[in-house]
Amino acid sequence: VTPLIDSKRLWASIIETAEFGALSQGGLRRLSLSPEDGLVRDWLRTKCEALGCTVRIDEVGNMFALWRGGTSALDPIAIGSHMDTQPTGGKFDGVLGVLGGLEVLRTLAAENYRTRHPLMLINWTNEEGSRFSPAMLGSGAHAGIFDRDVVYETRDNDGLRFRDALDSINYLGNEKLGSVKFRAMFELHIEQGPLLETAHRDIGVVLGVQGVRWFDVKLRGQEAHSGSTPLQHRRDALCAAARLVTAVRAIAESSREGVGTVGSLKVIPNSRNVIPGEVLLTIDLRNASEIGLDQMQSRLLVQLDQLRIEGFEPEISEAWRNPALRFDSDCIAAVRHGAVQAGLETKDLVSGAGHDAAYVARVAPTAMIFIPCKDGLSHNQAESATFEQCANGVQVLLNSVISYDSGAFAVCYPA
Amino acid sequence: VTPLIDSKRLWASIIETAEFGALSQGGLRRLSLSPEDGLVRDWLRTKCEALGCTVRIDEVGNMFALWRGGTSALDPIAIGSHMDTQPTGGKFDGVLGVLGGLEVLRTLAAENYRTRHPLMLINWTNEEGSRFSPAMLGSGAHAGIFDRDVVYETRDNDGLRFRDALDSINYLGNEKLGSVKFRAMFELHIEQGPLLETAHRDIGVVLGVQGVRWFDVKLRGQEAHSGSTPLQHRRDALCAAARLVTAVRAIAESSREGVGTVGSLKVIPNSRNVIPGEVLLTIDLRNASEIGLDQMQSRLLVQLDQLRIEGFEPEISEAWRNPALRFDSDCIAAVRHGAVQAGLETKDLVSGAGHDAAYVARVAPTAMIFIPCKDGLSHNQAESATFEQCANGVQVLLNSVISYDSGAFAVCYPA
C-alpha cells in the first residue's frame, strides 16, 4: 500500500522554515541568495543529509538531494520547486513544493518503502525573479535557456552580481549546469488563482502553462492646454490609451482560454491641466495555446492600426514571450491517479503563472499539482493555504511519484 | 483720430525683455520673483518712469504705473497682464499684455494724446503659479480672493517663502492690497488655443472665462496575478478608469460649450504582471456657464455610481473650482469697436485658460483681447505669434481704451 504522509510534520516544517525571513504580518521576505535564503538552504541540506541524501549544488546554486531509495541504474524521479520568495511574499508559494518533497522522502524513509527509481529533491534558485531578473533563472539555466555567464553577471538593484551573491551564501556549486539528470519531475504548488476554491475542488491537475507575450506600447498625442483646446483639436494620448485598455479586455473576453492585462501605464506629462501628450503602457496577453495567442495578438494589432489612422503613432515592441506548454501526459496521468487514490476531487487547469516546471518540461517529463489558496491570493503576506489543503497536496505528490515509479502510466516507459 | 502704435518699437521691447530668462530654444524661464523677474520689473519701472508715470508697488508686488494723461478726478483705465513665465515658457504669454500696454502709453505720449481718464499699466505678480501656487496670485490677492498673510507664507519647491522671495528682488511694496483703484481693465493675451488661427481671424473678442471644476478620483480594484486570475474574477481598477476617461470625453462632447480632460492618472502598483489594484486620476471639467458645469458634473456622478455598483468604491473630491465668468458688456463693446476700427476680423470666444482679468473682473469692469498664436501652443518654448499679430492686438488694445475712455459704450457710465 502507498504510505500516508505525516501532515503534522509537514506543517511543522512550514512553520519552522518560515522563521527565515519572517515578516510581521505572517509573510516572508526571503529574496534569492539573501542571507535568509542561505539559512533555509542550510536547513534543507541538513534535513536531507539526515535522510541519507547526497546533496549536490550546481553552478547557479540549484540544490539536488539524491535519495538512493531505488535502483541506481535508473535516473531518479525528481520533486522540485523553490524556497525564495517575493519581497513581501507568503509562506507557501514554492516553499510547499520543496517541503512537500522533503515530507515525501521522510515518509518513504520512515516506512522503509522501496521505489524502483532513486528519488531526488530539487530546490531551484531564484524562481521569483524579484531580486535577480528574469524569473525562474535556476530552472531555466538548467534547461539551457539561460547562459551561465550571463546569469553570473545579472545584478540586483544594489548592483551586486548574481555570482557574488551566490558565493556569499556558499552556494556556488561545481556541478555543471544541466549535468544532473532525472527521469521526470513533479512540482506541487499553490494555485495562485481562485478556480479550485471557487469550484470546491481539492486538487488541480495542471495540464500545462499558458503562453505569455509581453508588449510595450507607446502612444503619442499632442500636449496642450486643457482649457483652451477645443475637443475637435485634441489628440489626447490618454483617451487613445483608455480605448486600448478596454480593447485588451475585450480581446481576452473573446478568446477561448485567454486573459489580457494592462498592468502598467504612464502618462506624460501627467499634469492635471495638460492634455496628455504621450502614454507608455504594457500589455500582457496569455493563452493556453499558441494559436490562441496568435489570434489575440492579431486583434491587438488591428486596434493599434485604428489608433495609427487617428494619428496616435502607436509603437509596439515585444518585451518577452514564453510559449504555451503542455505537460507530459504520463506525468499528468500519474497525478490524476494519485488524487483519485487519495479520494480527492480534481479539476483540470492550465497554469496562468510561470513555474520552474515549465522550464524543466523542456528537458524532462514533468507535471504539476495545485492546491487551492485563500481567495486565490499570492505574492502577498495574506497568501494562505490550510493545514488540510497542504496535506492533501503532499499526499497526492507522494501518490503521483509512486504511481509514476510503478510505470503504470508510462505509455513509452522503458520498463 | 486714434493714434497708430509703433509696431517696431513694440517688437523691439519684446525682443529686449526676452533676454531676462532667455532659454536656448527661444523660450523663457522667468519664474515669479526670481532674479530674472526682478530684472524685467526694473526694466519696466524705468521705462514707465521715463514716460512720467508714478510706479506704486503693493504688498504682494503688483506694479501699478499711473500715467497722468487725463483728469485726476476720474479713476484710471487700466491695462494689465503679467511678466512671469512657466519654467519653459514662451515670449508672449502675459508679456505681450504688459509690453502692449507700455506701447499704448508710449504712443499716446508721443502723440500728446489726452485721454479723459488717467491710464494705468499693471504688472500682476505670479500669474503662472508654477513657482508659487496657486496661479493668478497677485490679481487674486488684489481682488480679495487670497489673504495677504497666507500668500506671504506660500513656499516654492525649495521651501522659500513668497514674502522672502518678494523682498529679495525689492518688490515688497507698501500699497495696501486692493487699495489701488481703477475704472476698468483691459488685458491683451495670446489665445493659447487654435480657434483664431483655424478660423483665420485676427482678434478674439473674449466674452468671458470658462468655469473650471477640478476633481480627484480614486478607484479601487483588487490586485491580483495577471496570469492566474480568470477574467470573471477580476476587479481591474485600470479597466474601470479607462471607461471613466472615455466617459469624461463623452460628457464633454455632449455638452454645448464644455471640455473635459483626464490629465493625470496613476496606477498602483503599476507592474506589468499585476492586475491594477488602485487608480488615482484627476478630472478637469470646463464650461462657459455654471449651468453647463452642473450638467457635466451630474453626468460624471452617474458614471461613478455605475462603477460603485460594480464594486470599484469610487471616491471623488473637488480639488478646486472657479466659477464661469462673463466680462463687462461695455468693455466688450469697446473691444469689438476697437477691432472694427482697426479693420480686423473678429471672433467671439470664451477663454479656456485662467487669466488675471478673471479675478480683476470681480472688482472692476474688465475685458480681454486675444490674438492668434501658432498652432494654439503656449507654456512651451515653441509658443509663437507674429510681428503683425502682436501689432494688431496692441492696436486694438489702444483703440479699446480710447473707445472706453470716450464713454461711447458706457451704458451705465457716469459721463
PDB file of C-alpha atoms in Angstrom, chain A residues 191-195 198 210 214-216 222-234 236 238-239 241-243 245-246 249 252-254 258-267 269-276 282-284 286 319-320 351-354 376-380, chain B residues 191-195 198 210 214-216 222-234 236 238-239 241-243 245-246 249 252-254 258-267 269-276 282-284 286 319-320 351-354 376-380:
ATOM      1  CA  GLU A 191      -2.799  27.640  -7.438  1.00  0.00           C
ATOM      2  CA  GLN A 192      -2.261  31.417  -7.145  1.00  0.00           C
ATOM      3  CA  GLY A 193      -5.736  31.785  -8.616  1.00  0.00           C
ATOM      4  CA  PRO A 194      -9.317  31.289  -7.457  1.00  0.00           C
ATOM      5  CA  LEU A 195     -10.517  28.413  -9.631  1.00  0.00           C
ATOM      6  CA  THR A 198     -14.495  28.618  -6.340  1.00  0.00           C
ATOM      7  CA  GLN A 210      -0.276  29.432 -20.505  1.00  0.00           C
ATOM      8  CA  TRP A 214       4.538  40.875 -23.138  1.00  0.00           C
ATOM      9  CA  PHE A 215       4.410  44.087 -25.133  1.00  0.00           C
ATOM     10  CA  ASP A 216       5.471  47.662 -24.543  1.00  0.00           C
ATOM     11  CA  GLN A 222      -0.325  66.408 -28.588  1.00  0.00           C
ATOM     12  CA  GLU A 223       0.318  68.097 -25.268  1.00  0.00           C
ATOM     13  CA  ALA A 224      -1.994  71.094 -24.995  1.00  0.00           C
ATOM     14  CA  HIS A 225      -3.888  73.297 -22.570  1.00  0.00           C
ATOM     15  CA  SER A 226      -6.878  71.518 -21.016  1.00  0.00           C
ATOM     16  CA  GLY A 227      -8.988  74.671 -21.048  1.00  0.00           C
ATOM     17  CA  SER A 228      -8.279  76.438 -24.301  1.00  0.00           C
ATOM     18  CA  THR A 229      -8.056  73.453 -26.647  1.00  0.00           C
ATOM     19  CA  PRO A 230     -11.426  72.559 -28.204  1.00  0.00           C
ATOM     20  CA  LEU A 231     -12.305  68.858 -28.331  1.00  0.00           C
ATOM     21  CA  GLN A 232     -12.042  68.592 -32.110  1.00  0.00           C
ATOM     22  CA  HIS A 233      -8.477  69.959 -31.958  1.00  0.00           C
ATOM     23  CA  ARG A 234      -7.282  67.462 -29.373  1.00  0.00           C
ATOM     24  CA  ASP A 236      -5.314  63.122 -26.285  1.00  0.00           C
ATOM     25  CA  LEU A 238      -4.774  59.047 -22.656  1.00  0.00           C
ATOM     26  CA  CYS A 239      -8.151  58.890 -24.428  1.00  0.00           C
ATOM     27  CA  ALA A 241      -4.845  54.571 -24.262  1.00  0.00           C
ATOM     28  CA  ALA A 242      -8.189  54.175 -22.490  1.00  0.00           C
ATOM     29  CA  ARG A 243      -9.692  52.688 -25.625  1.00  0.00           C
ATOM     30  CA  VAL A 245      -7.123  49.199 -22.258  1.00  0.00           C
ATOM     31  CA  THR A 246     -10.787  48.468 -22.960  1.00  0.00           C
ATOM     32  CA  ARG A 249     -10.049  43.315 -22.043  1.00  0.00           C
ATOM     33  CA  ALA A 252      -9.303  38.492 -23.801  1.00  0.00           C
ATOM     34  CA  GLU A 253     -13.055  38.038 -23.376  1.00  0.00           C
ATOM     35  CA  SER A 254     -13.484  36.978 -26.978  1.00  0.00           C
ATOM     36  CA  GLY A 258      -7.056  33.791 -22.756  1.00  0.00           C
ATOM     37  CA  VAL A 259      -6.520  36.632 -20.355  1.00  0.00           C
ATOM     38  CA  GLY A 260      -5.128  40.086 -21.080  1.00  0.00           C
ATOM     39  CA  THR A 261      -3.937  42.826 -18.768  1.00  0.00           C
ATOM     40  CA  VAL A 262      -2.635  46.360 -18.926  1.00  0.00           C
ATOM     41  CA  GLY A 263      -0.757  46.385 -15.637  1.00  0.00           C
ATOM     42  CA  SER A 264       1.406  49.465 -16.067  1.00  0.00           C
ATOM     43  CA  LEU A 265       0.504  52.786 -17.621  1.00  0.00           C
ATOM     44  CA  LYS A 266       2.420  56.054 -17.520  1.00  0.00           C
ATOM     45  CA  VAL A 267       1.064  59.420 -18.619  1.00  0.00           C
ATOM     46  CA  PRO A 269       3.456  64.967 -18.629  1.00  0.00           C
ATOM     47  CA  ASN A 270       0.804  63.763 -16.134  1.00  0.00           C
ATOM     48  CA  SER A 271      -0.393  67.206 -15.162  1.00  0.00           C
ATOM     49  CA  ARG A 272      -3.972  67.971 -14.179  1.00  0.00           C
ATOM     50  CA  ASN A 273      -4.453  70.767 -16.719  1.00  0.00           C
ATOM     51  CA  VAL A 274      -2.400  69.474 -19.637  1.00  0.00           C
ATOM     52  CA  ILE A 275      -3.829  67.160 -22.288  1.00  0.00           C
ATOM     53  CA  PRO A 276      -1.652  64.017 -22.178  1.00  0.00           C
ATOM     54  CA  THR A 282       2.372  47.399 -21.057  1.00  0.00           C
ATOM     55  CA  ILE A 283       0.189  44.613 -22.391  1.00  0.00           C
ATOM     56  CA  ASP A 284       0.289  41.072 -21.012  1.00  0.00           C
ATOM     57  CA  ARG A 286      -1.806  34.871 -22.076  1.00  0.00           C
ATOM     58  CA  ALA A 319       9.295  42.699 -24.316  1.00  0.00           C
ATOM     59  CA  TRP A 320       9.236  38.952 -23.664  1.00  0.00           C
ATOM     60  CA  SER A 351      -1.457  27.432 -15.036  1.00  0.00           C
ATOM     61  CA  GLY A 352      -1.559  31.155 -15.557  1.00  0.00           C
ATOM     62  CA  ALA A 353       1.642  31.754 -13.659  1.00  0.00           C
ATOM     63  CA  GLY A 354       5.101  30.650 -14.711  1.00  0.00           C
ATOM     64  CA  GLY A 376      -6.547  32.970  -4.960  1.00  0.00           C
ATOM     65  CA  LEU A 377      -4.012  35.343  -3.414  1.00  0.00           C
ATOM     66  CA  SER A 378      -0.251  35.014  -3.673  1.00  0.00           C
ATOM     67  CA  HIS A 379       2.795  37.311  -3.765  1.00  0.00           C
ATOM     68  CA  ASN A 380       1.219  38.774  -0.677  1.00  0.00           C
TER      69      ASN A 380
ATOM     70  CA  GLU B 191      -5.240  82.848 -27.296  1.00  0.00           C
ATOM     71  CA  GLN B 192      -3.402  79.717 -26.076  1.00  0.00           C
ATOM     72  CA  GLY B 193      -5.759  77.756 -28.278  1.00  0.00           C
ATOM     73  CA  PRO B 194      -6.264  77.161 -32.003  1.00  0.00           C
ATOM     74  CA  LEU B 195      -9.640  78.777 -32.700  1.00  0.00           C
ATOM     75  CA  THR B 198      -8.164  77.891 -37.579  1.00  0.00           C
ATOM     76  CA  GLN B 210     -14.851  79.188 -18.673  1.00  0.00           C
ATOM     77  CA  TRP B 214     -11.153  70.059 -10.692  1.00  0.00           C
ATOM     78  CA  PHE B 215     -11.732  66.665  -9.147  1.00  0.00           C
ATOM     79  CA  ASP B 216      -9.540  63.969  -7.678  1.00  0.00           C
ATOM     80  CA  GLN B 222      -8.235  44.002  -6.459  1.00  0.00           C
ATOM     81  CA  GLU B 223      -4.540  43.489  -7.046  1.00  0.00           C
ATOM     82  CA  ALA B 224      -4.029  40.006  -8.464  1.00  0.00           C
ATOM     83  CA  HIS B 225      -1.829  37.899 -10.704  1.00  0.00           C
ATOM     84  CA  SER B 226      -2.234  38.754 -14.382  1.00  0.00           C
ATOM     85  CA  GLY B 227      -1.866  35.127 -15.436  1.00  0.00           C
ATOM     86  CA  SER B 228      -3.755  33.036 -12.932  1.00  0.00           C
ATOM     87  CA  THR B 229      -6.777  35.272 -12.344  1.00  0.00           C
ATOM     88  CA  PRO B 230      -9.656  34.480 -14.726  1.00  0.00           C
ATOM     89  CA  LEU B 231     -11.438  37.466 -16.272  1.00  0.00           C
ATOM     90  CA  GLN B 232     -14.676  36.930 -14.361  1.00  0.00           C
ATOM     91  CA  HIS B 233     -12.759  37.042 -11.047  1.00  0.00           C
ATOM     92  CA  ARG B 234     -11.018  40.321 -11.805  1.00  0.00           C
ATOM     93  CA  ASP B 236      -9.270  45.678 -12.554  1.00  0.00           C
ATOM     94  CA  LEU B 238      -7.456  50.382 -14.690  1.00  0.00           C
ATOM     95  CA  CYS B 239     -10.255  48.884 -16.811  1.00  0.00           C
ATOM     96  CA  ALA B 241     -10.501  54.033 -15.052  1.00  0.00           C
ATOM     97  CA  ALA B 242     -10.329  53.569 -18.824  1.00  0.00           C
ATOM     98  CA  ARG B 243     -14.114  53.629 -19.009  1.00  0.00           C
ATOM     99  CA  VAL B 245     -11.579  58.503 -19.169  1.00  0.00           C
ATOM    100  CA  THR B 246     -13.772  57.651 -22.152  1.00  0.00           C
ATOM    101  CA  ARG B 249     -14.607  62.771 -23.136  1.00  0.00           C
ATOM    102  CA  ALA B 252     -17.630  66.994 -22.808  1.00  0.00           C
ATOM    103  CA  GLU B 253     -18.776  66.124 -26.322  1.00  0.00           C
ATOM    104  CA  SER B 254     -22.411  66.086 -25.283  1.00  0.00           C
ATOM    105  CA  GLY B 258     -17.634  72.278 -22.442  1.00  0.00           C
ATOM    106  CA  VAL B 259     -14.342  70.479 -22.416  1.00  0.00           C
ATOM    107  CA  GLY B 260     -13.192  67.706 -20.104  1.00  0.00           C
ATOM    108  CA  THR B 261      -9.776  66.208 -19.518  1.00  0.00           C
ATOM    109  CA  VAL B 262      -8.133  63.467 -17.507  1.00  0.00           C
ATOM    110  CA  GLY B 263      -4.612  64.896 -17.401  1.00  0.00           C
ATOM    111  CA  SER B 264      -3.080  62.816 -14.640  1.00  0.00           C
ATOM    112  CA  LEU B 265      -3.512  59.135 -13.927  1.00  0.00           C
ATOM    113  CA  LYS B 266      -1.541  56.909 -11.584  1.00  0.00           C
ATOM    114  CA  VAL B 267      -1.746  53.129 -11.462  1.00  0.00           C
ATOM    115  CA  PRO B 269       1.148  49.000  -8.133  1.00  0.00           C
ATOM    116  CA  ASN B 270       1.887  49.690 -11.841  1.00  0.00           C
ATOM    117  CA  SER B 271       3.542  46.367 -12.519  1.00  0.00           C
ATOM    118  CA  ARG B 272       3.373  44.586 -15.847  1.00  0.00           C
ATOM    119  CA  ASN B 273       2.032  41.315 -14.446  1.00  0.00           C
ATOM    120  CA  VAL B 274      -0.189  42.558 -11.643  1.00  0.00           C
ATOM    121  CA  ILE B 275      -3.835  43.498 -12.183  1.00  0.00           C
ATOM    122  CA  PRO B 276      -4.089  47.164 -11.101  1.00  0.00           C
ATOM    123  CA  THR B 282      -7.768  63.880 -11.996  1.00  0.00           C
ATOM    124  CA  ILE B 283     -10.726  65.280 -13.901  1.00  0.00           C
ATOM    125  CA  ASP B 284     -10.805  68.828 -15.266  1.00  0.00           C
ATOM    126  CA  ARG B 286     -14.765  73.395 -18.002  1.00  0.00           C
ATOM    127  CA  ALA B 319      -9.784  69.904  -5.656  1.00  0.00           C
ATOM    128  CA  TRP B 320     -10.606  73.413  -6.868  1.00  0.00           C
ATOM    129  CA  SER B 351     -11.332  81.810 -22.672  1.00  0.00           C
ATOM    130  CA  GLY B 352     -10.430  78.298 -21.659  1.00  0.00           C
ATOM    131  CA  ALA B 353      -7.424  79.375 -19.655  1.00  0.00           C
ATOM    132  CA  GLY B 354      -7.475  81.407 -16.446  1.00  0.00           C
ATOM    133  CA  GLY B 376      -2.515  77.261 -30.392  1.00  0.00           C
ATOM    134  CA  LEU B 377       0.624  76.427 -28.390  1.00  0.00           C
ATOM    135  CA  SER B 378       1.638  78.068 -25.129  1.00  0.00           C
ATOM    136  CA  HIS B 379       3.521  77.097 -21.959  1.00  0.00           C
ATOM    137  CA  ASN B 380       6.133  75.941 -24.397  1.00  0.00           C
TER     138      ASN B 380
END
